[in-house]
Coordinates of C-alpha atoms and ligand atoms in Angstrom, one line a residue:
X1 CA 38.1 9.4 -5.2
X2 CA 38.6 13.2 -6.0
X3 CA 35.0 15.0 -6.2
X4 CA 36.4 18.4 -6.2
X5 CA 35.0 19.6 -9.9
X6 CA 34.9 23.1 -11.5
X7 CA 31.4 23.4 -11.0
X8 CA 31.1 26.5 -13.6
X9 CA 32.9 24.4 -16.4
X10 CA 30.8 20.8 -15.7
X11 CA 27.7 23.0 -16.0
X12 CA 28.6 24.7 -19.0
X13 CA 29.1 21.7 -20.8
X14 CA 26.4 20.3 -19.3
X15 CA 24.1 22.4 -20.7
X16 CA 25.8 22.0 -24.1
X17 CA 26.1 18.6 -24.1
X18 CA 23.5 17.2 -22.2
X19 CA 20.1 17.0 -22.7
X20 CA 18.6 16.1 -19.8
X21 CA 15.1 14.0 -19.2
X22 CA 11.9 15.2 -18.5
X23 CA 13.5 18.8 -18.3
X24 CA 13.2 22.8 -20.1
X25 CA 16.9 22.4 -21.7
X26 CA 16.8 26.6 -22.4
X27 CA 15.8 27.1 -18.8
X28 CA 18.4 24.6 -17.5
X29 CA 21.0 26.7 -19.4
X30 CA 20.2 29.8 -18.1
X31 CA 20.3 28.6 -14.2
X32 CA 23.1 25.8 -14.5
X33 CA 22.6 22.4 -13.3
X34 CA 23.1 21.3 -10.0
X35 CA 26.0 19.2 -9.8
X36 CA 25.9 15.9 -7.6
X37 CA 29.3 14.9 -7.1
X38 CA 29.2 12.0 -4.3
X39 CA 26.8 10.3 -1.8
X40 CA 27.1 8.0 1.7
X41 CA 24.6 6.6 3.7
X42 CA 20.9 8.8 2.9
X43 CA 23.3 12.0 1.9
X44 CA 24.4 13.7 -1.2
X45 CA 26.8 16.6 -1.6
X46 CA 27.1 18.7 -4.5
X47 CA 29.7 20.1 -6.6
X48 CA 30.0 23.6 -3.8
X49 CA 30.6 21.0 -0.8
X50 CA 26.1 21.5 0.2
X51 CA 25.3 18.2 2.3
X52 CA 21.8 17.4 1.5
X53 CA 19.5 14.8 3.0
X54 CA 18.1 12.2 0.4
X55 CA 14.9 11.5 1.7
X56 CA 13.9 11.1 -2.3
X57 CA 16.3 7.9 -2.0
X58 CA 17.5 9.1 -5.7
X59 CA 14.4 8.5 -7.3
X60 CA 12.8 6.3 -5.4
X61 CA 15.3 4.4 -5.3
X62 CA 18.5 3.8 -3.6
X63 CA 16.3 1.3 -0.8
X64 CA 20.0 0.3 0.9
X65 CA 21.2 3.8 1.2
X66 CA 24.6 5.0 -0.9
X67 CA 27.9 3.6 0.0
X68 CA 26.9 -0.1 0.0
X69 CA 30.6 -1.9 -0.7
X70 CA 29.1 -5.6 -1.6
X71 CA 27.4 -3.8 -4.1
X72 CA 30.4 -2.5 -5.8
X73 CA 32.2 -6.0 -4.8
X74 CA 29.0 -7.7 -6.8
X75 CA 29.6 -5.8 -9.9
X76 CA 33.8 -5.4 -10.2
X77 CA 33.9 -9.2 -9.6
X78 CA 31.5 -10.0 -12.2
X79 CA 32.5 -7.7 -14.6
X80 CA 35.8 -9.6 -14.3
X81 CA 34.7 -13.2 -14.6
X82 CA 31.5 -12.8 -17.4
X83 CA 30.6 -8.9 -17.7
X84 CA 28.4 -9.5 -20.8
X85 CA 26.9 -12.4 -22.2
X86 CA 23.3 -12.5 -24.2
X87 CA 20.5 -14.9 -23.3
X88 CA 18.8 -15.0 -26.4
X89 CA 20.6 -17.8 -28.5
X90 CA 19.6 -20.9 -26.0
X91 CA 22.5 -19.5 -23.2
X92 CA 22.4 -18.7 -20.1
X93 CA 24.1 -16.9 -17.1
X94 CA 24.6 -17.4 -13.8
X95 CA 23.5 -14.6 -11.9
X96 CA 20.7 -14.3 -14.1
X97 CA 19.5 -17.5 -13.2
X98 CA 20.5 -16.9 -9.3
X99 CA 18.5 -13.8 -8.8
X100 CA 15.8 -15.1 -11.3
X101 CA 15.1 -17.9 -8.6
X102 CA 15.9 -15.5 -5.4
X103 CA 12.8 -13.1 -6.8
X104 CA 10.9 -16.1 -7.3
X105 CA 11.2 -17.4 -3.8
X106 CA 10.7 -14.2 -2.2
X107 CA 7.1 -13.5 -4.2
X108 CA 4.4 -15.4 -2.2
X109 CA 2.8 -18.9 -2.9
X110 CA -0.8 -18.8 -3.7
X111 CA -1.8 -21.8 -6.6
X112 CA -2.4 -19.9 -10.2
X113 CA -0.8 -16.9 -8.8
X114 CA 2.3 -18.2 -7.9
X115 CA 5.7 -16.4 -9.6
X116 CA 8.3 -18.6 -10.4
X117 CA 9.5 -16.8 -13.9
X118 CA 10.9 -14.0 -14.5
X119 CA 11.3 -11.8 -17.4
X120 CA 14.5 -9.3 -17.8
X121 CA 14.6 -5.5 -19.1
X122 CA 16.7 -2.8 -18.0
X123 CA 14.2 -0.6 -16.6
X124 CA 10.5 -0.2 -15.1
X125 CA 9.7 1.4 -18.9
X126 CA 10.7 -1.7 -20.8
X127 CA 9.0 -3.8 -18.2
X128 CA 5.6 -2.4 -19.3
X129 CA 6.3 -2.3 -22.9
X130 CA 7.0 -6.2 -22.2
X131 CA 3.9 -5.9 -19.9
X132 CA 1.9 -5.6 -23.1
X133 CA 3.0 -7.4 -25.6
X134 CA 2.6 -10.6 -23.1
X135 CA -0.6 -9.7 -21.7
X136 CA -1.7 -9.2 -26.2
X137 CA 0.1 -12.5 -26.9
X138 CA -1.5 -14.0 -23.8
X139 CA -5.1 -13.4 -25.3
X140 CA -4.2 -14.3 -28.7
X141 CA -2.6 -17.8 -27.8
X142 CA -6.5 -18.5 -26.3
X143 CA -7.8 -17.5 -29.1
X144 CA -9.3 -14.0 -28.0
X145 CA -7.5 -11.8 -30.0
X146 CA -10.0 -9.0 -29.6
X147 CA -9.0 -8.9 -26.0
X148 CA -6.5 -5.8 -26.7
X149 CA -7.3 -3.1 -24.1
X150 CA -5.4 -2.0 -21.3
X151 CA -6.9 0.0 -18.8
X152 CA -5.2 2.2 -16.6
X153 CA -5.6 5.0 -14.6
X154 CA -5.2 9.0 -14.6
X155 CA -1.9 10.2 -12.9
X156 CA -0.4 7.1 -13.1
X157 CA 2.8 6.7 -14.0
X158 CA 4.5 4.0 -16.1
X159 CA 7.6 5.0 -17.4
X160 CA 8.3 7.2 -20.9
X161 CA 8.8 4.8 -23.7
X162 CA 5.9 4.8 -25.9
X163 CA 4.0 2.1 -24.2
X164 CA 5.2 3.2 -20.6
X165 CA 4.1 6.8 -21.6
X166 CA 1.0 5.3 -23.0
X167 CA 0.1 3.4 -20.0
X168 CA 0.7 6.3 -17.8
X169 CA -2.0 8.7 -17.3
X170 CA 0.1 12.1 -17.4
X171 CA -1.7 14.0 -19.7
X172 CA 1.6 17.0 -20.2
X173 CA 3.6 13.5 -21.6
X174 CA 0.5 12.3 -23.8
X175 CA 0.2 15.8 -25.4
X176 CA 3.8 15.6 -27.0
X177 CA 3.9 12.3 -29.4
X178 CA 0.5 11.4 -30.2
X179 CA -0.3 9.2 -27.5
X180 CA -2.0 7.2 -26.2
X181 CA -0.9 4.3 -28.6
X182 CA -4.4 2.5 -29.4
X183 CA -6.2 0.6 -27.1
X184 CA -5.3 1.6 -24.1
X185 CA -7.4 4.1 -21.6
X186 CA -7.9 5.5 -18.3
X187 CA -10.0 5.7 -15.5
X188 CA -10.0 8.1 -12.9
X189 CA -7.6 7.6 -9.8
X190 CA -8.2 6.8 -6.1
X191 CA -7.2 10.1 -4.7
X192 CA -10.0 10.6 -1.7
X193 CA -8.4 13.9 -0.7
X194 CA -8.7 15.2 -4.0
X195 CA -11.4 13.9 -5.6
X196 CA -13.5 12.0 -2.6
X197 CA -16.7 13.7 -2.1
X198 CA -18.2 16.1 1.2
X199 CA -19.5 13.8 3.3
X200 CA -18.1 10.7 1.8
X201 CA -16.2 8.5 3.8
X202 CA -12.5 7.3 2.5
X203 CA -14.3 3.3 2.2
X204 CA -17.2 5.0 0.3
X205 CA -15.0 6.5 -2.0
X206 CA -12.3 3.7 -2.3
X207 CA -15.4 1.5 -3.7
X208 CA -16.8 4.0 -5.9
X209 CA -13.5 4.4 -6.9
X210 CA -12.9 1.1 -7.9
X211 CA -16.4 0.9 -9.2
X212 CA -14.9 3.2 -12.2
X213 CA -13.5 0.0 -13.3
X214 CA -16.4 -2.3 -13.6
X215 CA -18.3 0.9 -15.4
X216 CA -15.1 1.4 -17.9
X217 CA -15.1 -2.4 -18.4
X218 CA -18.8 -3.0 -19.1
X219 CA -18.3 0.5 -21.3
X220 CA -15.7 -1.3 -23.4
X221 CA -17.1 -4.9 -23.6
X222 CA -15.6 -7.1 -20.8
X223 CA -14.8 -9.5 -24.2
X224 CA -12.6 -6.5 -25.1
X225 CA -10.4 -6.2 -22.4
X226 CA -7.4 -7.6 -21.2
X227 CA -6.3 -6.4 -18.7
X228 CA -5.8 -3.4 -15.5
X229 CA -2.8 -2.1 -14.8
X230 CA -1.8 -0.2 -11.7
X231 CA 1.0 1.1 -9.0
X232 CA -0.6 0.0 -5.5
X233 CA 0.6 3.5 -4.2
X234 CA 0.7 5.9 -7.1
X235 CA 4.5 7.1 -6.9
X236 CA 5.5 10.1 -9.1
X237 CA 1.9 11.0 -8.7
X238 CA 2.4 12.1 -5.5
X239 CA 2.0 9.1 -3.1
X240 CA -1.7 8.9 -4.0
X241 CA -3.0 6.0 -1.6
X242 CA -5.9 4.3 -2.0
X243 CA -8.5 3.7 0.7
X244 CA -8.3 0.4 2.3
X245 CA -11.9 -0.8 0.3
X246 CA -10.3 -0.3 -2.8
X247 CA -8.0 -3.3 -3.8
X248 CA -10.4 -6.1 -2.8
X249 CA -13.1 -4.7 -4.8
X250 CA -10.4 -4.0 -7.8
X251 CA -9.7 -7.7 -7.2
X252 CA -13.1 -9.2 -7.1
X253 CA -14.0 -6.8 -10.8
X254 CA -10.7 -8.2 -12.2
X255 CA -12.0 -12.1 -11.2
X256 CA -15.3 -11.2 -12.5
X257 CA -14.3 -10.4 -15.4
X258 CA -11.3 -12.6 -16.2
X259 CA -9.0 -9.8 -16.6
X260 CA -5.7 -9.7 -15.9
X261 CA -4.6 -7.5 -13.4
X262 CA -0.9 -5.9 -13.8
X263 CA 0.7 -4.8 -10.2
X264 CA 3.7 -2.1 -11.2
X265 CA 5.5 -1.8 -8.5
X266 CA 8.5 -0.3 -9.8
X267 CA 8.9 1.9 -6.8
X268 CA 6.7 -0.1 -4.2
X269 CA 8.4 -3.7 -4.1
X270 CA 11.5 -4.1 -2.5
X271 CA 10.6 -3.6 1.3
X272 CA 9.4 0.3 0.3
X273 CA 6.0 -0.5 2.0
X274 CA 7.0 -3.3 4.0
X275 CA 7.0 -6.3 1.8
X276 CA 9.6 -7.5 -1.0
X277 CA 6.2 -7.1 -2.8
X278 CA 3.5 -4.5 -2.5
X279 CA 0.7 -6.5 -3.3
X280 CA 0.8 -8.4 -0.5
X281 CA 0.0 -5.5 1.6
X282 CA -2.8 -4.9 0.0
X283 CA -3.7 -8.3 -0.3
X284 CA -4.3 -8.9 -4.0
X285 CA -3.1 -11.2 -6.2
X286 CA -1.9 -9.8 -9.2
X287 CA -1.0 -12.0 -12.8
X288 CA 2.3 -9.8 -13.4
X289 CA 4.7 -7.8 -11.8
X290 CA 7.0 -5.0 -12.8
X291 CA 9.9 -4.7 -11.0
X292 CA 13.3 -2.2 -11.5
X293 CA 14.5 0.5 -9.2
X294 CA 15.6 -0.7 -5.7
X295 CA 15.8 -4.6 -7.5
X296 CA 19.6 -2.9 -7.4
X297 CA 18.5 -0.1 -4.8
X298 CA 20.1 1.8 -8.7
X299 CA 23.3 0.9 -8.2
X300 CA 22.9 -0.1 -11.9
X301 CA 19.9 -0.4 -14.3
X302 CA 18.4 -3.7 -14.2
X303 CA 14.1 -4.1 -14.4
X304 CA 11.9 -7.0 -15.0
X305 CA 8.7 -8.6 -14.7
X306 CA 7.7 -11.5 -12.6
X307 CA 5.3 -13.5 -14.8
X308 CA 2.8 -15.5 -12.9
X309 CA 1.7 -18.7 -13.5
X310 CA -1.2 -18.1 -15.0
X311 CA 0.0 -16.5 -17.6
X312 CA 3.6 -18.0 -18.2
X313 CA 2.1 -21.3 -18.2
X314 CA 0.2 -20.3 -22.1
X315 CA 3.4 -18.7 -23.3
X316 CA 5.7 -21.7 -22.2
X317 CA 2.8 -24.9 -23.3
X318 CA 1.7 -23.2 -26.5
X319 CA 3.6 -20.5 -27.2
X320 CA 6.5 -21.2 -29.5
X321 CA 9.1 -18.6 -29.8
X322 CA 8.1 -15.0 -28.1
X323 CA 9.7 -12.4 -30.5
X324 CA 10.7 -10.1 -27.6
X325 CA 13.5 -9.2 -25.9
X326 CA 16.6 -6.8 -24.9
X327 CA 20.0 -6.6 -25.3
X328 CA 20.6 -6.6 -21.4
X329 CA 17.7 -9.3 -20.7
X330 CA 19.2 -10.9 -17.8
X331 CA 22.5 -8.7 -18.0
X332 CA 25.3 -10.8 -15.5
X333 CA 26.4 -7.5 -13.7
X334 CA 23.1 -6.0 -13.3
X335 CA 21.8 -9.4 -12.0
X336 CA 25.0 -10.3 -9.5
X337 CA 24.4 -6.5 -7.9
X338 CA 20.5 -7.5 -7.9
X339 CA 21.2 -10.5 -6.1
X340 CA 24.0 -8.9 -3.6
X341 CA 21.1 -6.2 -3.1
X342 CA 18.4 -8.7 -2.1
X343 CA 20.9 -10.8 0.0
X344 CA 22.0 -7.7 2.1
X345 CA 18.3 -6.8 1.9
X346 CA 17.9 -9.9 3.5
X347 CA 20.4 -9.8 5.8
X348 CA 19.3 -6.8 7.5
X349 CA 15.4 -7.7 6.6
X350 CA 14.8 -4.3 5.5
X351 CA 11.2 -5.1 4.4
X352 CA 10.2 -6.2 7.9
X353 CA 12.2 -3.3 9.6
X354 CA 10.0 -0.7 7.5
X355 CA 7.0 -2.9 8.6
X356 CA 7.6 -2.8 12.1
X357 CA 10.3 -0.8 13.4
X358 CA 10.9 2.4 11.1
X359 CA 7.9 2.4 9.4
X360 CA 5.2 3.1 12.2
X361 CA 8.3 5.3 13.6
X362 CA 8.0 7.3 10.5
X363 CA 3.9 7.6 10.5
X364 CA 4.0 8.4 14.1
X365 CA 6.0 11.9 13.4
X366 CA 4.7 12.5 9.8
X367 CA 0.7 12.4 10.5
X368 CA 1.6 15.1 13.2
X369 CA 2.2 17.6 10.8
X370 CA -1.4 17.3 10.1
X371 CA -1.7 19.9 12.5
X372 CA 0.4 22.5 10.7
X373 CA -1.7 25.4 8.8
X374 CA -0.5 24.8 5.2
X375 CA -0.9 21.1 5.1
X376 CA -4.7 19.4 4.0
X377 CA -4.3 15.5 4.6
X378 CA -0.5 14.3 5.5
X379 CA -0.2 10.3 4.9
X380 CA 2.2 7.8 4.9
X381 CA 2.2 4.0 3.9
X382 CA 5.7 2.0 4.6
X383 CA 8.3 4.4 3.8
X384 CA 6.6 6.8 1.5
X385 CA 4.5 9.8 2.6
X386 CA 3.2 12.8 1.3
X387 CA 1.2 16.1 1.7
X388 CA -1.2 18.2 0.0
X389 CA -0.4 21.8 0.4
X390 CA -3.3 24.2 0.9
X391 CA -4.8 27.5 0.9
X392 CA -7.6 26.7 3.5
X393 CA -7.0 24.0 5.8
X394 CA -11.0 23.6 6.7
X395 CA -12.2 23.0 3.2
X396 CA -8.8 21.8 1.6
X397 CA -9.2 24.1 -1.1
X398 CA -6.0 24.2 -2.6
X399 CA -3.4 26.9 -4.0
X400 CA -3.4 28.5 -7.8
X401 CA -1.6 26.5 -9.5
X402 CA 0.2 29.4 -11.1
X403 CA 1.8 29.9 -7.6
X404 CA 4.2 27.2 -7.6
X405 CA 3.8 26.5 -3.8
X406 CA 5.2 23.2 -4.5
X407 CA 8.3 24.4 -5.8
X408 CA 8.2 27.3 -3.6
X409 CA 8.5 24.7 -0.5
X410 CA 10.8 22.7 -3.0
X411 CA 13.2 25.4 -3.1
X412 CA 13.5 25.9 0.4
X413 CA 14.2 22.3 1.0
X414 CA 17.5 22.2 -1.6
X415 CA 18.2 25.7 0.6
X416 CA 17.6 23.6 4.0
X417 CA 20.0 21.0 2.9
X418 CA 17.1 18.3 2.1
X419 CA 15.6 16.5 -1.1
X420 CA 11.7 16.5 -0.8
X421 CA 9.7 16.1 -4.2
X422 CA 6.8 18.4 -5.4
X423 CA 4.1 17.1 -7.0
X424 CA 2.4 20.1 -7.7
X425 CA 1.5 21.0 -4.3
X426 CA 1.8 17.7 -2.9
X427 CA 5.5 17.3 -1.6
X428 CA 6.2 13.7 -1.1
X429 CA 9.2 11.5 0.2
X430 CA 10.5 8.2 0.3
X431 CA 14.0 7.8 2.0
X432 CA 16.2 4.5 2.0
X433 CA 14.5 1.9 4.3
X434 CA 18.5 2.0 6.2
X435 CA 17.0 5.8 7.5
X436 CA 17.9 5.8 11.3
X437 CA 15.5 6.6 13.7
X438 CA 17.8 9.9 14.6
X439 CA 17.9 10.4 10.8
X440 CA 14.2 10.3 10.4
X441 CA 13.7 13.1 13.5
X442 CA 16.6 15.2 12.0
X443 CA 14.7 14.6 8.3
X444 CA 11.4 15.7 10.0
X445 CA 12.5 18.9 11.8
X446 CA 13.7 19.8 8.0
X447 CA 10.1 19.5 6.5
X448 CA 9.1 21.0 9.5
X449 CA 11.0 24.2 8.9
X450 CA 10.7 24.0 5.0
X451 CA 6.7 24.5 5.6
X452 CA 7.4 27.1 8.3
X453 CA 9.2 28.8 5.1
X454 CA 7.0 28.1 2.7
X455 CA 3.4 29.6 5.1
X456 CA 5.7 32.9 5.5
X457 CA 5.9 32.7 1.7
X458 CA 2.2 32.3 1.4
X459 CA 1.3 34.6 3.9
X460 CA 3.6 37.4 2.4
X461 CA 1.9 36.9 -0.8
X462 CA -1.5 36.9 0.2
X463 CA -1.9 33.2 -1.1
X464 CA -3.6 32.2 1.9
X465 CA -7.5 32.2 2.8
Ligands
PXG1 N1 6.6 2.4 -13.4 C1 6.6 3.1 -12.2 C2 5.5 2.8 -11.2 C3 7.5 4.1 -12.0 O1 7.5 4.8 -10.9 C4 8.5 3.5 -14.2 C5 7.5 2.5 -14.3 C6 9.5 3.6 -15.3 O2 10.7 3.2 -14.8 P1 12.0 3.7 -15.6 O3 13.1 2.8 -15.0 O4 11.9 3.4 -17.1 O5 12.2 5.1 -15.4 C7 8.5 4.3 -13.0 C8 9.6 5.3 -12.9 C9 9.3 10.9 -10.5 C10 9.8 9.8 -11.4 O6 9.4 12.1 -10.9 C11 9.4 8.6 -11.2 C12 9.9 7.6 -12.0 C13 10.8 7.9 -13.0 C14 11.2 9.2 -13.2 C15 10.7 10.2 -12.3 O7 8.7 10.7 -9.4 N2 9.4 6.3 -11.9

């Protein structure tokens, strides 16, 4: 395919044509977009022939890596034999039904919370707006319709439709719409590096931490809630991990309670920490699961949520007709390239390669960079890791915000020929789970040099302690 483009015109119109997400359009215009024009393997190029390492895997992801042709089969052969039918008039399709049952047996047995249903959207947003009006219809078909709050945390993030954006805990996107919608709220996140106190260990705060629930529930009314909602590694939020005394306690104050407990794994399932799903890490067992991203490692937009048993057992026996549902619900190309992705997944058991192989291999190189000057705590969990940047290693004070380091370091990465996301000052990564063990070193030396740029930056400055 011809990806030689006039990047001047394509950015021109782009900026008059385009607006795009989660962006300063008049800024955009003034500086030009960059223009993407192909990808292969963990690579992008753009429009001036730059070779960039993805190690962002897209956004979080392209878990297969670019160039995948079953994918591409998956979707041109569908598209040929059924490319659109609806399922909301008693019909059905195959490859909905296919990787609706695939999903199902790859989720673990355990009684109650068991998933064998699943409910289609087109992305991780929709998910959680379907997220709550199930959990709210849930309650009402027992007859506790004052059961109505959500509770989520700060920094979390759950996509941008008003419910998404509402269950998220990003205070710049609450500011613009009037949101929170009602009854949801917040608790504070598990960030131990941020907010953990001097002299507490990561266990101490992981249960104080999740102790923030039990005080926001008992706050509320346990008789008021219904349920917790959470990514078990905070993505967009900069790869916040929790400490390892967290999810049990979260569990046992969701049991306690009776609460139902909502794992979003819209960048975490899918083999990204090891496991098709992420709360088997962790070890807890939620009541619902939002899926979209790597489902299709983004080939095409396809999201869902896998509705345990608990739960789609009321809305099957005594629900009657749920008035909810998308266009694309259990779209027949988005669910054949689903299924091809979990297949070749399969195939080349991705999940287990970042839990044993590439994983560790990753961790072992990352953590090292503990040692350099600008960096406070370096982690990594599967095939995500990230890194505070800071002003004074010993006390992990951190930058002023007003200095971008971040994007400082940011910058020199799209210079450097790689994709590393800033989070403020915590840049973060999560390459396809195909990464090569040569990749990963040639990846590394690149954040390696990135932060070499980025200390000469701070040092020239005077940022630095
Ligand atoms: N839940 C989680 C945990 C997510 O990470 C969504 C829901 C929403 O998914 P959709 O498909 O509606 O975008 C997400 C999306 C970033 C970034 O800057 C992260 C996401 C989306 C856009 C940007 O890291 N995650």
């Amino acid at each position: 395919m011809n990806t030689v483009v006039d990047t001047k015109l394509i950015q021109q119109l782009d900026s008059e044509h385009f607006l795009h997400p989660f962006t300063d359009f008049k800024d955009l215009a003034t500086r030009g977009a960059r223009v993407i024009t192909k990808a292969e393997d963990i690579y992008i190029w753009d429009s001036d022939g730059a070779r960039l390492l993805d190690a962002m895997s897209g956004l979080w992801c392209v878990n297969v890596g670019y160039g995948r042709r079953e994918l591409a089969d998956a979707a041109h052969q569908q598209m040929m034999t059924l490319p659109f039918y609806n399922s909301f008039f008693q019909t059905t399709n195959v490859p909905a039904v296919e990787l609706a049952t695939k999903l199902a047996s790859l989720a673990p047995r355990a009684g109650e919370r068991s998933f064998e249903h699943v409910f289609y959207s087109s992305s991780g947003s929709e998910s959680n707006d379907s997220n709550v009006r199930m959990v709210r219809r849930y309650w009402d078909l027992l007859g506790q319709p004052q059961r109505k709050v959500i509770i989520s945390r700060n920094n979390a993030y759950h996509g941008s439709t008003m419910a998404g954006a509402s269950l998220g805990g990003m205070g710049g996107m609450h500011a613009q719409g009037d949101l929170p919608i009602p009854n949801i709220t917040h608790i504070e996140q598990p960030y131990y590096f941020g907010l953990g106190r001097r002299g507490e260990t990561a266990e101490e705060f992981g249960l104080r931490a999740a102790g923030w629930l039990e005080e926001k529930i008992l706050a509320l009314g346990p008789e008021k809630v219904a349920a917790f909602i959470a990514e078990p590694v905070q993505g967009a939020g900069g790869v916040i991990i929790a400490p390892e005394t967290y999810w049990p306690e979260i569990q046992r104050i969701v049991d306690r309670y009776g609460i139902l407990l909502i794992s979003d794994e819209v960048i975490c399932a899918f083999g990204r920490l090891g496991h098709w799903f992420a709360y088997e890490k962790f070890g807890y067992r939620p009541d619902l699961v939002t899926f979209a991203k790597a489902v299709t490692s983004g080939y095409i937009p396809l999201g869902g949520v896998m509705v345990g048993n608990r739960v789609a057992k009321v809305l099957i026996d005594q629900g009657g007709e749920f008035n909810h549902g998308y266009t694309y619900s259990g779209h027949p190309v988005a669910c054949a390239v689903g299924l091809a992705n979990v297949n070749l997944m399969e195939r080349e058991q991705l999940p287990q390669r970042v839990r044993t192989d590439i994983g560790p291999y990753l961790a072992s190189l990352f953590l090292k960079l503990n040692e350099h000057p600008l960096v406070g705590l370096a982690e990594t969990c599967g095939l995500v890791a990230g890194l505070a940047l800071v002003r004074n290693k010993h006390s992990g004070e951190g930058f002023d915000p007003a200095h971008g380091v971040g994007m400082v370091c940011r910058g020199h990465c799209f210079r450097n020929g790689l994709i590393m996301r800033a989070v403020g000052d915590r840049m973060i990564i999560a390459p396809p789970l195909t990464i090569t063990h040569a990749q990963v070193d040639e990846m590394m030396a690149l954040i390696t040099r990135c932060l070499d740029l980025t200390l000469e930056d701070a040092k020239r400055n005077g940022w630095l302690q």
